[in-house]
Amino acid sequence: MKKPTVWAICFLLSLALVHLPLYPTLAETSGESIEASTGNQIRLIEQPFYPELQNIANRWNRSYMGEVEGKTPQYTLLNFYGVMAKVASKIEWVSTKATTEPGFRWSEESKQTIKEAELLFNSAVESLDGSLIPESTRSDRREEAALKLKEILDYVLDNSSSALAIPNTSNDQDWRLPSTGIHLAKGKRNQDSPLAGDEYFFTPETINNIPRMYSFIKQSDRNPIENDFATPNLYKQYTYTPGQLVPPKWYLKLPLGIRNLFERPIGDQSLLQICLAFIVTTIYLPIVYILTHNFLSTFKHRKGAKKTSIWLEDNKAWGRLAFIAPIPPLSAFCNYLLDQQINLTNFWLEKSALILDIAFYVSLGLTILLLFEALGRSSSEWILSFRNSKSSVELKRINNIILPSCRFLGAISSIGLMYALLIRLGLPPSTVLAFSAVPGLAIGLGAQRILGNLFSGISIQTDRPVRIGDFCKVNNEEGFVTRIGLRSIELSTFSGRVTIPNSTFDSATIQSFSKHVQSNIGPIDSDAIGQNIELQLEMPSGLGIGHLNSIVDRIKDYAATQERISKISCSFCENNNGGIILSIVALSKTNQEWEKYLNIRQNLVSEIRLIVALIKNTKQMVSVGRQTKPELIEQIPNIIEAIINEDPQLSMSYCRLSSISDYSLDFVFNMEAKYTDIGEFLNAVAALKQKILLTFSNNGIHIPYPTSVELQTNPFEQPINFEGSLTTSEPSDAI
């Protein structure tokens, strides 16, 4: 989505939020009404409690210590009324002072007066029981209710049709001011228990009734109220101006015409407040959108992009945190501007506080999750750096231990924040606990298997029969260990990935083929994890001890030249059938890569096959006729040795008369070959046989007939079987 489109959407959304219609609440459409005064009204100064009201006002003039609520309805009601009148007088004094004081900062005297006004106002607000109001707007709604209640009492106490008898005893549990919806009751009510306490408070029902009563007394045909305690425009001055109880000094110093324009009512707010709220919302929404979009983009897989290295996963985690972390303080700051500075009230305040509280708590919970994730990944690298290691496999192993704990702590913290959000939005704690019981019940139903896997996972993490990167066999599954979690273990097999529950893994027979190559100097290289390759090969018949030793030596020499084979062990023994079995255990370094592992195994098997074929063909036999002269027969070993020595890669170890048949004398000779390429060796053997035939012919040494002369012997007519045994054809080595 292009940025102009994003800004346009945010602009329209801000406009919609600002111009949502204000519908009346239940408290405004139901409940008790204030009765209109008819006939003779009894003014405030004529009420029987007026002297007590004056005494209370004088007491608050002398000291601001104490509480508004008391142990009788009269004490609480008159204290509230007198304190709010005192607050209004101080606000008026400071507002007048702002026009005469120079500069845009309050003087020390004005600051002290504002502080006293706020102290008195907070004392009055405490007498309103707002325990049933959602915590997100509780403070603001109580403050608005206190300001409106003061004006309601101005009307009621100055326009009653009869003298008001306000009880000055604590005999009644609750009391209602006649002909009004104003109730006082002992103690505060919370969401899970009834009223409790000895002091009288204005009840939550009173707070709900205040908007309706306030709209009644503000009708245009009402008589003006004139007495020393009256504050006819207290709430209007509060709700239509920025700031809190006292507007900012710069605003009070504006010309009256500009202030009248700014304070032009639009619903319950002024034109200035609506414009400022619109600006704040228009800035806030695009920023949150951009941050959220960038955060979600980190999870997208871009075509052609390389897989992120495990050493860069911590950078990605911190990057995601950087996108989400600004949202909680930004939401809190936006809420502060709308509430404390712009001073939204009523509907606007409730909706903005609801949206911003949800944004704050959700983003804060996500921030905590990402923070623990990033800390876990960085901690793994710090530990590895302390150990002077650069192994990616060891990093995976440390991540496997640290990350589950970090994620668990992050999840617990986030769940706690979500419960705090539910309570802040007005859900009773008992309901929140009921929500907690639902996952508890689900855990209880599946606890047996889950807990079994969990404890098995802890046991595996403690005993460590295998580690990440190991090549092992679990029951019938063979593969590399890629993940060890609290619930399951993941193997990367040749055909795919296999997930094994920890309880199954813990009770299974585990065969690990991995060994760890230790380094005596330099950093520890845990990438050098050896995966054992085990082979049991049956050797062809006719091989002597020397041949077997040569095979073993050549296999070891081959392994020494291979970078991916760190160790190899070879030995031979006799089986029950009298055959020779060659056992080979090779330690390969594959780093969890099936392709490399199979390639190393394949190359090793192929090389052993060639070595066996080469060693077998170092033993040859030549037959001469019985009619050959004795002096020539004695020269045959020397003749063969001379021919062999012509090839610098060959040497004769022995040549002897092996057998005497009816028509021939059979000589067997064995060669030591330095050839490493089987093709070159077979070509050399073929050339050797041709030279022997030619030399024998020139020296009059007869070859018995019929016989077969094979100039080249193919040792691969029958393949070597590596599935438990090794067999070869018996190549003809006779001349």
XYZ file of C-alpha atoms in Angstrom:
735
model
C 0.000 0.000 0.000
C 1.395 3.378 -0.991
C 2.028 6.004 1.665
C -0.465 8.609 0.283
C -3.190 5.973 0.496
C -2.194 5.168 4.081
C -2.329 8.818 5.085
C -5.723 9.204 3.405
C -7.148 6.205 5.277
C -5.770 7.466 8.593
C -7.210 10.925 7.875
C -10.687 9.524 7.224
C -10.483 7.277 10.290
C -9.486 10.212 12.473
C -12.333 12.270 11.048
C -14.786 9.455 11.724
C -13.609 9.031 15.313
C -13.869 12.734 15.991
C -17.361 13.112 14.509
C -19.010 10.007 15.927
C -22.481 10.906 17.255
C -22.884 11.090 20.983
C -25.681 8.779 22.051
C -27.259 9.086 25.485
C -26.240 6.515 28.055
C -28.539 4.441 30.192
C -27.965 6.798 33.087
C -29.253 9.656 30.950
C -32.493 7.952 29.982
C -33.552 6.284 33.197
C -33.509 6.812 36.923
C -34.883 9.371 39.271
C -35.534 12.953 38.218
C -35.009 16.267 39.906
C -38.404 17.735 40.545
C -38.959 21.197 39.178
C -39.471 23.759 41.899
C -42.841 25.444 41.944
C -44.206 28.069 44.229
C -42.024 29.459 46.994
C -38.429 28.309 46.997
C -36.297 28.096 50.095
C -32.894 29.570 49.366
C -29.650 28.119 50.608
C -29.196 30.755 53.286
C -32.622 29.821 54.667
C -31.819 26.141 55.042
C -31.390 24.858 58.610
C -27.920 23.450 57.832
C -26.557 26.758 56.447
C -24.713 27.736 59.677
C -23.011 24.360 59.685
C -22.062 24.887 56.027
C -20.420 28.192 56.927
C -18.513 26.554 59.772
C -17.269 23.867 57.401
C -16.175 26.487 54.848
C -14.274 28.400 57.540
C -12.599 25.201 58.697
C -11.365 24.431 55.182
C -10.102 28.020 54.902
C -7.884 27.448 57.924
C -6.576 24.015 56.953
C -6.663 21.669 53.998
C -5.977 18.652 56.161
C -8.793 16.171 56.576
C -11.272 14.209 54.513
C -14.483 15.239 52.850
C -16.359 12.049 53.694
C -17.601 11.630 57.259
C -19.738 9.399 59.455
C -23.014 11.186 58.735
C -24.717 12.100 55.437
C -24.744 15.771 56.439
C -21.008 15.832 57.097
C -20.128 14.317 53.710
C -22.642 16.368 51.705
C -21.809 19.750 53.253
C -18.065 19.086 53.216
C -18.234 18.238 49.534
C -20.284 21.323 48.763
C -18.056 23.660 50.762
C -14.796 22.237 49.391
C -15.976 22.471 45.782
C -17.002 26.100 46.351
C -13.509 26.754 47.680
C -11.994 25.067 44.614
C -14.077 27.243 42.283
C -13.011 30.435 44.055
C -9.331 29.534 43.739
C -9.726 28.682 40.041
C -11.409 32.030 39.453
C -8.644 33.873 41.331
C -5.892 32.179 39.303
C -7.723 32.780 36.016
C -8.044 36.493 36.827
C -4.414 36.642 37.910
C -3.267 35.208 34.564
C -4.386 38.348 32.710
C -2.316 40.635 34.936
C 0.830 38.559 35.465
C 3.586 39.021 32.879
C 4.966 36.090 30.899
C 3.540 32.688 30.123
C 4.688 30.936 33.286
C 2.801 30.966 36.559
C 4.202 32.932 39.464
C 5.043 31.132 42.689
C 1.891 32.518 44.303
C -0.255 31.238 41.445
C 1.464 27.847 41.519
C 0.714 27.548 45.224
C -2.926 28.473 44.672
C -3.263 25.922 41.861
C -1.685 23.289 44.083
C -4.164 24.086 46.873
C -7.082 23.939 44.445
C -5.969 20.535 43.146
C -5.516 19.244 46.699
C -9.023 20.325 47.690
C -10.499 19.004 44.460
C -8.900 15.589 44.917
C -10.290 15.437 48.463
C -13.772 16.142 47.127
C -13.418 13.568 44.338
C -12.502 10.884 46.891
C -16.008 11.146 48.348
C -17.457 9.703 45.112
C -17.531 5.921 44.998
C -16.299 5.122 41.482
C -15.425 1.487 42.152
C -17.838 0.252 39.456
C -16.351 2.503 36.773
C -13.710 0.909 34.530
C -10.261 1.777 35.774
C -9.264 3.247 32.414
C -11.666 6.199 32.850
C -12.393 6.037 36.579
C -10.338 9.053 37.606
C -11.624 11.292 34.805
C -15.264 10.308 35.204
C -15.146 10.933 38.946
C -13.635 14.374 38.358
C -16.314 15.242 35.796
C -19.004 13.897 38.121
C -17.688 16.013 41.016
C -17.832 19.208 38.929
C -21.344 18.465 37.683
C -22.526 17.395 41.132
C -21.458 20.744 42.555
C -23.676 22.598 40.089
C -26.529 20.147 40.714
C -26.291 20.816 44.455
C -26.266 24.561 43.717
C -29.676 24.159 42.149
C -31.123 21.654 44.624
C -30.025 23.426 47.798
C -31.126 26.831 46.524
C -34.452 25.805 44.965
C -36.081 23.363 47.352
C -39.772 23.720 48.071
C -39.253 22.846 51.732
C -36.495 22.820 54.280
C -34.061 19.968 53.690
C -33.451 17.748 56.672
C -30.065 16.170 56.090
C -29.425 13.442 58.693
C -26.628 14.197 61.092
C -26.555 10.674 62.505
C -25.168 7.375 61.261
C -28.303 5.347 61.907
C -29.179 4.863 58.235
C -27.146 2.631 55.936
C -27.936 4.899 52.997
C -29.803 8.142 52.412
C -31.173 9.946 49.361
C -31.484 13.691 48.956
C -35.243 14.229 48.489
C -36.530 14.625 44.921
C -33.084 13.843 43.419
C -30.983 10.928 42.290
C -28.259 11.773 44.825
C -27.564 8.866 47.180
C -25.121 8.562 50.044
C -24.266 5.223 51.609
C -21.882 3.854 54.189
C -18.630 2.526 52.781
C -17.384 1.955 49.262
C -18.642 -0.817 47.081
C -16.292 -2.900 44.994
C -17.032 -5.260 42.162
C -17.095 -8.420 44.247
C -18.522 -7.402 47.642
C -21.316 -5.217 49.058
C -20.905 -1.897 50.843
C -18.450 -1.839 53.717
C -17.169 0.900 56.054
C -18.485 3.592 58.421
C -18.085 6.748 56.319
C -20.671 8.002 53.847
C -19.839 8.240 50.124
C -21.766 9.281 47.060
C -22.814 5.955 45.549
C -22.059 4.664 42.025
C -25.763 5.132 41.250
C -25.313 8.833 41.964
C -22.481 9.016 39.434
C -24.688 7.308 36.846
C -27.556 9.745 37.545
C -25.415 12.893 37.389
C -25.455 13.376 33.547
C -29.265 13.301 33.453
C -29.652 15.638 36.436
C -27.050 18.013 35.017
C -28.842 18.270 31.664
C -32.054 19.096 33.570
C -30.616 21.993 35.578
C -28.914 23.479 32.501
C -32.163 24.114 30.689
C -32.400 27.724 29.576
C -35.555 28.562 31.541
C -34.033 27.859 34.949
C -33.709 30.705 37.415
C -30.163 31.945 38.084
C -28.622 30.886 41.381
C -27.114 33.552 43.561
C -25.332 32.715 46.815
C -21.814 32.750 48.184
C -21.271 29.075 47.394
C -22.742 28.969 43.869
C -20.510 28.056 40.899
C -22.835 28.232 37.870
C -20.238 27.641 35.099
C -17.723 25.425 36.875
C -18.085 22.403 34.600
C -18.296 24.478 31.419
C -15.019 26.189 32.247
C -13.478 22.753 32.774
C -14.819 20.828 29.795
C -14.456 23.474 27.048
C -10.860 24.468 27.801
C -7.551 22.624 27.425
C -5.547 21.584 30.449
C -7.063 20.144 33.586
C -8.601 21.957 36.527
C -6.905 25.234 35.576
C -6.289 26.010 31.877
C -2.724 26.824 30.774
C -1.637 30.399 31.306
C -0.966 30.959 27.595
C -4.573 30.051 26.869
C -5.976 32.391 29.535
C -3.923 35.275 28.096
C -5.501 34.906 24.652
C -7.894 37.684 23.566
C -11.472 37.068 24.598
C -12.688 36.896 20.990
C -10.228 34.126 20.126
C -11.122 32.223 23.280
C -14.810 32.486 22.455
C -14.050 31.054 19.004
C -11.939 28.238 20.442
C -14.600 27.432 23.050
C -17.407 27.177 20.546
C -19.283 24.026 21.609
C -19.320 20.943 19.385
C -21.176 18.407 21.476
C -19.485 18.197 24.863
C -16.190 19.562 23.527
C -14.972 22.842 22.123
C -13.792 23.591 18.601
C -10.176 23.820 19.781
C -10.320 20.467 21.542
C -11.831 18.745 18.503
C -9.150 20.189 16.202
C -6.287 19.276 18.531
C -7.663 15.760 19.040
C -7.942 15.363 15.274
C -4.304 16.436 14.797
C -3.032 14.057 17.485
C -5.045 11.156 16.051
C -3.898 11.893 12.499
C -0.262 11.760 13.608
C -0.659 8.728 15.884
C -2.444 6.363 13.489
C 0.041 6.527 10.557
C 3.010 6.064 12.886
C 1.428 2.995 14.471
C 0.509 1.659 11.031
C 4.050 2.079 9.688
C 5.610 0.442 12.757
C 3.151 -2.462 12.650
C 3.598 -2.925 8.906
C 7.390 -2.991 9.234
C 7.114 -5.459 12.111
C 4.909 -7.841 10.124
C 7.221 -7.499 7.118
C 10.017 -9.148 9.103
C 8.030 -12.406 9.006
C 7.605 -12.383 5.222
C 9.758 -14.680 3.125
C 11.068 -12.725 0.180
C 11.572 -14.616 -3.045
C 15.228 -15.251 -3.712
C 16.295 -14.147 -0.229
C 18.841 -16.300 1.550
C 17.991 -18.001 4.804
C 19.036 -15.896 7.777
C 22.117 -17.195 9.555
C 21.588 -18.290 13.133
C 24.213 -15.724 14.132
C 21.921 -12.981 12.803
C 18.733 -14.202 14.492
C 19.407 -11.950 17.492
C 19.674 -8.937 15.173
C 16.319 -9.844 13.670
C 14.805 -10.232 17.161
C 16.116 -6.829 18.268
C 14.869 -5.332 14.996
C 11.352 -6.626 15.635
C 11.527 -5.246 19.156
C 12.591 -1.863 17.766
C 9.434 -1.732 15.623
C 7.009 -2.626 18.436
C 8.682 -0.991 21.453
C 7.754 2.619 20.452
C 4.021 1.829 20.319
C 3.366 1.522 24.118
C 4.983 4.866 25.069
C 3.471 6.484 21.986
C -0.002 5.237 22.972
C 0.494 6.368 26.571
C 1.713 9.788 25.419
C -1.223 10.154 23.035
C -3.605 9.228 25.857
C -1.883 11.797 28.074
C -2.305 14.522 25.449
C -5.983 13.755 24.877
C -6.787 13.472 28.579
C -4.474 15.830 30.445
C -3.660 18.503 27.874
C -6.526 18.632 25.371
C -8.917 17.579 28.151
C -11.409 15.399 26.315
C -14.424 14.446 28.421
C -17.460 12.170 28.389
C -17.888 10.125 25.199
C -14.658 11.291 23.566
C -12.603 10.443 26.618
C -14.168 7.010 27.116
C -13.649 5.889 23.513
C -10.138 7.286 23.144
C -9.075 5.841 26.505
C -10.543 2.449 25.562
C -8.734 2.284 22.207
C -5.431 3.625 23.514
C -5.478 1.387 26.598
C -5.982 -1.676 24.410
C -3.201 -0.522 22.077
C -0.917 0.154 25.048
C -1.401 -3.161 26.851
C -1.386 -5.344 23.725
C 1.738 -3.686 22.323
C 3.395 -3.748 25.750
C 2.692 -7.470 26.082
C 4.133 -8.067 22.614
C 7.117 -5.880 23.495
C 7.835 -8.000 26.574
C 7.620 -11.192 24.509
C 10.029 -9.804 21.918
C 12.326 -8.448 24.627
C 12.692 -11.853 26.276
C 13.193 -13.433 22.845
C 15.947 -10.959 21.966
C 17.577 -11.271 25.397
C 17.531 -15.057 25.124
C 19.211 -15.066 21.716
C 21.779 -12.450 22.686
C 22.506 -14.269 25.961
C 23.308 -17.409 23.992
C 25.823 -15.509 21.891
C 27.323 -13.851 24.983
C 27.800 -17.250 26.614
C 29.375 -18.619 23.445
C 31.653 -15.592 23.203
C 32.725 -16.135 26.813
C 33.625 -19.716 25.914
C 35.630 -18.436 22.935
C 33.575 -20.486 20.496
C 32.189 -19.697 17.060
C 30.174 -22.872 16.629
C 26.715 -22.518 15.114
C 25.736 -25.954 16.436
C 26.701 -25.035 19.980
C 24.745 -21.798 19.568
C 21.674 -23.845 18.643
C 22.168 -25.973 21.737
C 22.435 -22.996 24.080
C 19.411 -21.402 22.390
C 17.553 -24.643 22.957
C 18.140 -24.300 26.712
C 17.716 -20.539 27.187
C 14.948 -19.640 24.716
C 12.186 -21.861 26.197
C 12.739 -20.283 29.621
C 12.775 -16.758 28.186
C 9.656 -17.392 26.142
C 7.895 -18.853 29.172
C 8.721 -15.777 31.274
C 7.618 -13.491 28.445
C 4.343 -15.387 28.022
C 3.593 -15.249 31.760
C 4.279 -11.494 31.821
C 2.095 -10.915 28.768
C -0.760 -12.962 30.226
C -0.521 -10.880 33.399
C -0.797 -7.712 31.313
C -3.843 -9.067 29.490
C -5.558 -9.762 32.819
C -4.649 -6.250 33.973
C -6.191 -4.897 30.768
C -9.436 -6.807 31.376
C -9.658 -5.394 34.896
C -8.837 -1.900 33.628
C -11.630 -2.176 31.070
C -14.122 -2.860 33.840
C -14.339 -6.636 34.191
C -14.706 -7.716 37.828
C -11.730 -9.641 39.244
C -14.014 -12.632 39.830
C -14.814 -12.727 36.105
C -11.142 -12.468 35.238
C -10.416 -15.361 37.592
C -13.183 -17.304 35.877
C -11.376 -16.738 32.590
C -8.255 -18.097 34.270
C -10.125 -21.247 35.244
C -10.877 -22.091 31.597
C -7.247 -22.648 30.545
C -6.671 -24.272 33.929
C -9.421 -26.785 33.175
C -8.002 -27.425 29.713
C -4.562 -27.998 31.196
C -6.049 -30.310 33.789
C -7.783 -32.444 31.149
C -4.619 -32.863 29.124
C -2.205 -32.665 32.013
C -1.205 -36.308 32.058
C 0.347 -36.371 28.609
C 1.566 -32.776 28.689
C 3.189 -33.123 32.099
C 4.679 -36.461 31.072
C 6.328 -34.849 28.062
C 7.336 -31.831 30.146
C 9.105 -33.842 32.851
C 10.683 -36.083 30.226
C 11.918 -32.943 28.473
C 13.477 -31.700 31.704
C 15.101 -35.111 32.189
C 16.488 -35.058 28.645
C 17.819 -31.534 29.121
C 19.491 -32.650 32.355
C 20.911 -36.042 31.305
C 21.597 -34.943 27.716
C 21.684 -38.376 26.054
C 21.738 -36.495 22.763
C 22.326 -32.906 21.785
C 21.409 -30.769 18.821
C 23.471 -31.831 15.823
C 23.900 -35.437 16.985
C 23.212 -38.280 14.589
C 21.224 -40.957 16.372
C 18.751 -43.777 15.992
C 15.558 -43.791 18.066
C 13.563 -46.978 17.614
C 13.308 -47.204 13.819
C 13.989 -43.539 13.117
C 17.499 -42.465 12.166
C 18.532 -38.864 11.662
C 20.059 -35.651 12.961
C 18.687 -33.984 16.102
C 17.557 -30.505 15.032
C 15.496 -29.420 18.046
C 15.068 -30.460 21.674
C 11.992 -28.829 23.180
C 10.089 -29.181 26.425
C 7.410 -31.242 24.664
C 9.135 -33.075 21.816
C 12.348 -33.765 19.928
C 12.711 -33.257 16.205
C 14.827 -35.479 13.965
C 15.827 -34.636 10.426
C 15.730 -37.996 8.649
C 16.617 -38.781 5.064
C 12.946 -38.689 4.034
C 11.817 -35.700 6.118
C 11.337 -34.405 9.652
C 10.088 -36.625 12.459
C 8.749 -35.277 15.767
C 9.049 -37.647 18.716
C 7.269 -36.867 22.033
C 9.700 -36.557 24.913
C 7.993 -39.326 26.877
C 8.491 -41.727 23.942
C 12.072 -40.589 23.440
C 12.884 -40.942 27.138
C 11.705 -44.567 27.228
C 13.233 -45.597 23.882
C 16.601 -47.202 23.194
C 18.782 -44.462 21.757
C 21.841 -45.204 19.662
C 23.993 -42.142 19.108
C 26.507 -42.217 16.276
C 27.996 -38.833 17.097
C 31.263 -37.957 18.747
C 32.696 -34.534 19.412
C 36.061 -33.621 18.020
C 38.026 -31.848 20.711
C 40.609 -29.207 19.925
C 43.636 -28.869 22.189
C 44.410 -25.341 21.043
C 42.335 -22.470 19.782
C 38.585 -21.990 20.147
C 36.303 -24.923 20.689
C 34.851 -26.044 17.372
C 31.584 -27.782 18.115
C 30.755 -27.781 14.429
C 33.231 -30.678 14.225
C 30.606 -33.149 15.357
C 31.499 -36.590 14.082
C 28.797 -38.892 12.775
C 29.943 -42.509 12.916
C 29.809 -44.632 9.779
C 29.871 -48.326 10.676
C 30.584 -51.004 8.045
C 30.909 -54.792 8.323
C 32.542 -56.176 5.150
C 33.184 -59.821 4.223
C 36.543 -60.183 2.477
C 37.024 -62.406 -0.587
C 38.761 -65.724 -0.056
C 42.409 -66.225 -0.868
C 43.708 -63.121 0.863
C 46.631 -63.560 3.179
C 47.546 -61.672 6.297
C 49.735 -59.359 4.276
C 46.891 -58.542 1.917
C 44.542 -57.799 4.806
C 47.118 -55.555 6.458
C 47.631 -53.743 3.164
C 43.880 -53.203 2.838
C 43.728 -51.757 6.363
C 46.727 -49.486 5.738
C 45.352 -48.200 2.452
C 41.943 -47.460 4.001
C 43.625 -45.470 6.788
C 45.783 -43.612 4.278
C 42.681 -42.718 2.276
C 40.853 -41.462 5.384
C 43.843 -39.287 6.314
C 43.469 -37.392 3.039
C 39.751 -36.717 3.532
C 38.847 -33.449 5.257
C 35.403 -34.734 6.236
C 36.720 -37.887 7.953
C 38.420 -37.125 11.253
C 39.036 -40.640 12.581
C 38.815 -44.194 11.279
C 39.300 -47.586 12.883
C 39.794 -50.810 10.889
C 40.169 -54.374 12.100
C 39.544 -57.863 10.746
C 38.452 -61.075 12.381
C 37.178 -64.515 11.465
C 33.468 -65.283 11.497
C 31.768 -68.564 12.360
C 32.006 -69.785 8.758
C 35.747 -69.240 8.555
C 35.446 -66.103 6.437
C 37.260 -62.859 7.113
C 35.187 -59.858 8.266
C 36.606 -56.343 7.996
C 35.066 -53.920 10.549
C 35.302 -50.197 9.833
C 34.163 -47.296 12.048
C 34.693 -43.864 10.494
C 34.001 -40.528 12.187
C 32.611 -38.091 9.636
C 32.022 -34.348 10.053
C 28.717 -33.494 8.417
C 27.072 -30.804 10.606
C 23.509 -32.150 10.268
C 23.601 -32.412 6.476
C 22.205 -35.609 5.072
C 23.646 -35.019 1.611
C 27.190 -34.696 2.931
C 26.761 -37.689 5.232
C 25.556 -39.947 2.412
C 28.256 -38.626 0.090
C 30.997 -39.430 2.630
C 29.576 -42.903 3.186
C 29.278 -43.556 -0.544
C 32.826 -42.391 -1.261
C 34.200 -44.500 1.578
C 32.416 -47.641 0.369
C 33.573 -47.063 -3.211
C 37.167 -46.541 -2.139
C 37.179 -49.696 -0.006
C 35.826 -51.665 -2.960
C 38.618 -50.394 -5.171
C 41.255 -51.038 -2.503
C 40.108 -54.641 -2.056
C 40.141 -55.186 -5.825
C 43.602 -53.645 -6.126
C 45.112 -55.695 -3.294
C 43.568 -58.903 -4.605
C 45.206 -58.369 -8.015
C 48.669 -57.928 -6.517
C 48.799 -61.737 -6.267
C 49.309 -63.437 -9.640
C 50.093 -66.992 -10.854
C 52.048 -68.160 -13.916
C 52.290 -71.765 -15.184
C 55.139 -73.249 -17.243
C 55.347 -76.613 -18.977
C 56.835 -79.696 -17.320
C 59.259 -80.019 -20.205
C 60.924 -76.689 -19.305
C 64.635 -77.121 -18.595
C 65.562 -77.089 -14.888
C 68.067 -74.249 -15.290
C 65.307 -72.107 -16.827
C 62.911 -73.028 -14.057
C 65.417 -71.721 -11.531
C 65.596 -68.408 -13.419
C 61.809 -67.829 -13.502
C 61.617 -65.844 -10.151
C 64.494 -63.628 -11.290
C 62.905 -63.095 -14.701
C 59.567 -62.115 -13.148
C 61.242 -59.813 -10.607
C 63.214 -58.084 -13.345
C 60.045 -57.501 -15.358
C 58.195 -56.168 -12.278
C 61.044 -53.824 -11.368
C 60.762 -52.164 -14.758
C 57.661 -50.417 -13.349
C 58.743 -47.990 -10.587
C 55.302 -48.277 -8.985
C 55.654 -52.047 -8.534
C 57.949 -54.279 -6.527
C 57.931 -58.028 -5.954
C 57.630 -59.298 -2.420
C 57.983 -62.993 -3.253
C 57.813 -65.540 -6.073
C 57.742 -69.259 -5.376
C 56.768 -72.559 -6.930
C 53.286 -73.114 -5.643
C 52.209 -76.449 -7.126
C 53.200 -79.209 -9.564
C 50.498 -80.627 -11.779
C 50.517 -83.315 -14.441
C 51.335 -80.891 -17.231
C 52.643 -77.706 -15.575
C 54.620 -76.086 -12.828
C 52.653 -73.277 -11.114
C 54.531 -70.218 -9.809
C 52.799 -67.665 -7.529
C 54.209 -64.163 -7.099
C 53.012 -61.197 -5.073
C 53.634 -57.522 -5.760
C 53.730 -54.375 -3.707
C 51.903 -51.644 -5.614
C 52.123 -47.897 -5.044
C 49.266 -47.209 -7.408
C 46.281 -45.359 -5.973
C 44.229 -45.422 -9.160
C 42.746 -48.838 -9.847
C 42.587 -48.235 -13.592
C 46.268 -47.424 -13.845
C 47.104 -50.456 -11.717
C 45.127 -52.850 -13.925
C 46.792 -51.415 -17.018
C 50.166 -51.995 -15.384
C 49.221 -55.611 -14.571
C 48.107 -56.183 -18.171
C 51.402 -54.793 -19.483
C 53.267 -56.972 -16.980
C 51.550 -60.110 -18.264
C 52.374 -59.270 -21.864
C 56.041 -58.780 -20.976
C 56.102 -62.109 -19.126
C 54.652 -63.896 -22.165
C 57.177 -62.253 -24.471
C 60.143 -62.913 -22.178
C 59.173 -66.545 -21.640
C 58.870 -67.020 -25.395
C 62.292 -65.453 -26.043
C 63.940 -67.627 -23.358
C 62.346 -70.886 -24.524
C 60.127 -71.263 -21.513
C 57.070 -73.178 -22.608
C 53.511 -72.345 -21.590
C 51.397 -75.482 -21.222
C 48.424 -75.893 -23.566
C 45.472 -75.735 -23.388
C 45.479 -72.733 -21.027
C 43.864 -69.312 -20.833
C 45.855 -66.173 -21.044
C 44.057 -63.105 -19.691
C 45.878 -59.954 -20.520
C 43.458 -57.958 -18.354
C 41.576 -59.237 -15.377
C 38.279 -57.513 -14.495
C 37.832 -57.598 -10.708
C 34.311 -56.141 -10.901
C 32.408 -59.032 -12.470
C 30.548 -59.462 -9.176
C 30.085 -56.457 -6.866
C 31.204 -56.351 -3.272
C 28.244 -56.677 -0.930
C 28.357 -54.143 1.905
C 25.102 -55.176 3.522
C 26.644 -57.317 6.201
C 29.213 -59.073 3.989
C 31.670 -58.381 1.182
C 32.160 -60.832 -1.673
C 34.122 -60.553 -4.898
C 34.501 -62.684 -7.925
C 37.596 -64.775 -8.108
C 39.384 -62.994 -10.927
C 41.659 -65.177 -12.969
C 45.240 -64.309 -12.173
C 46.803 -67.169 -14.068
C 48.968 -66.725 -17.113
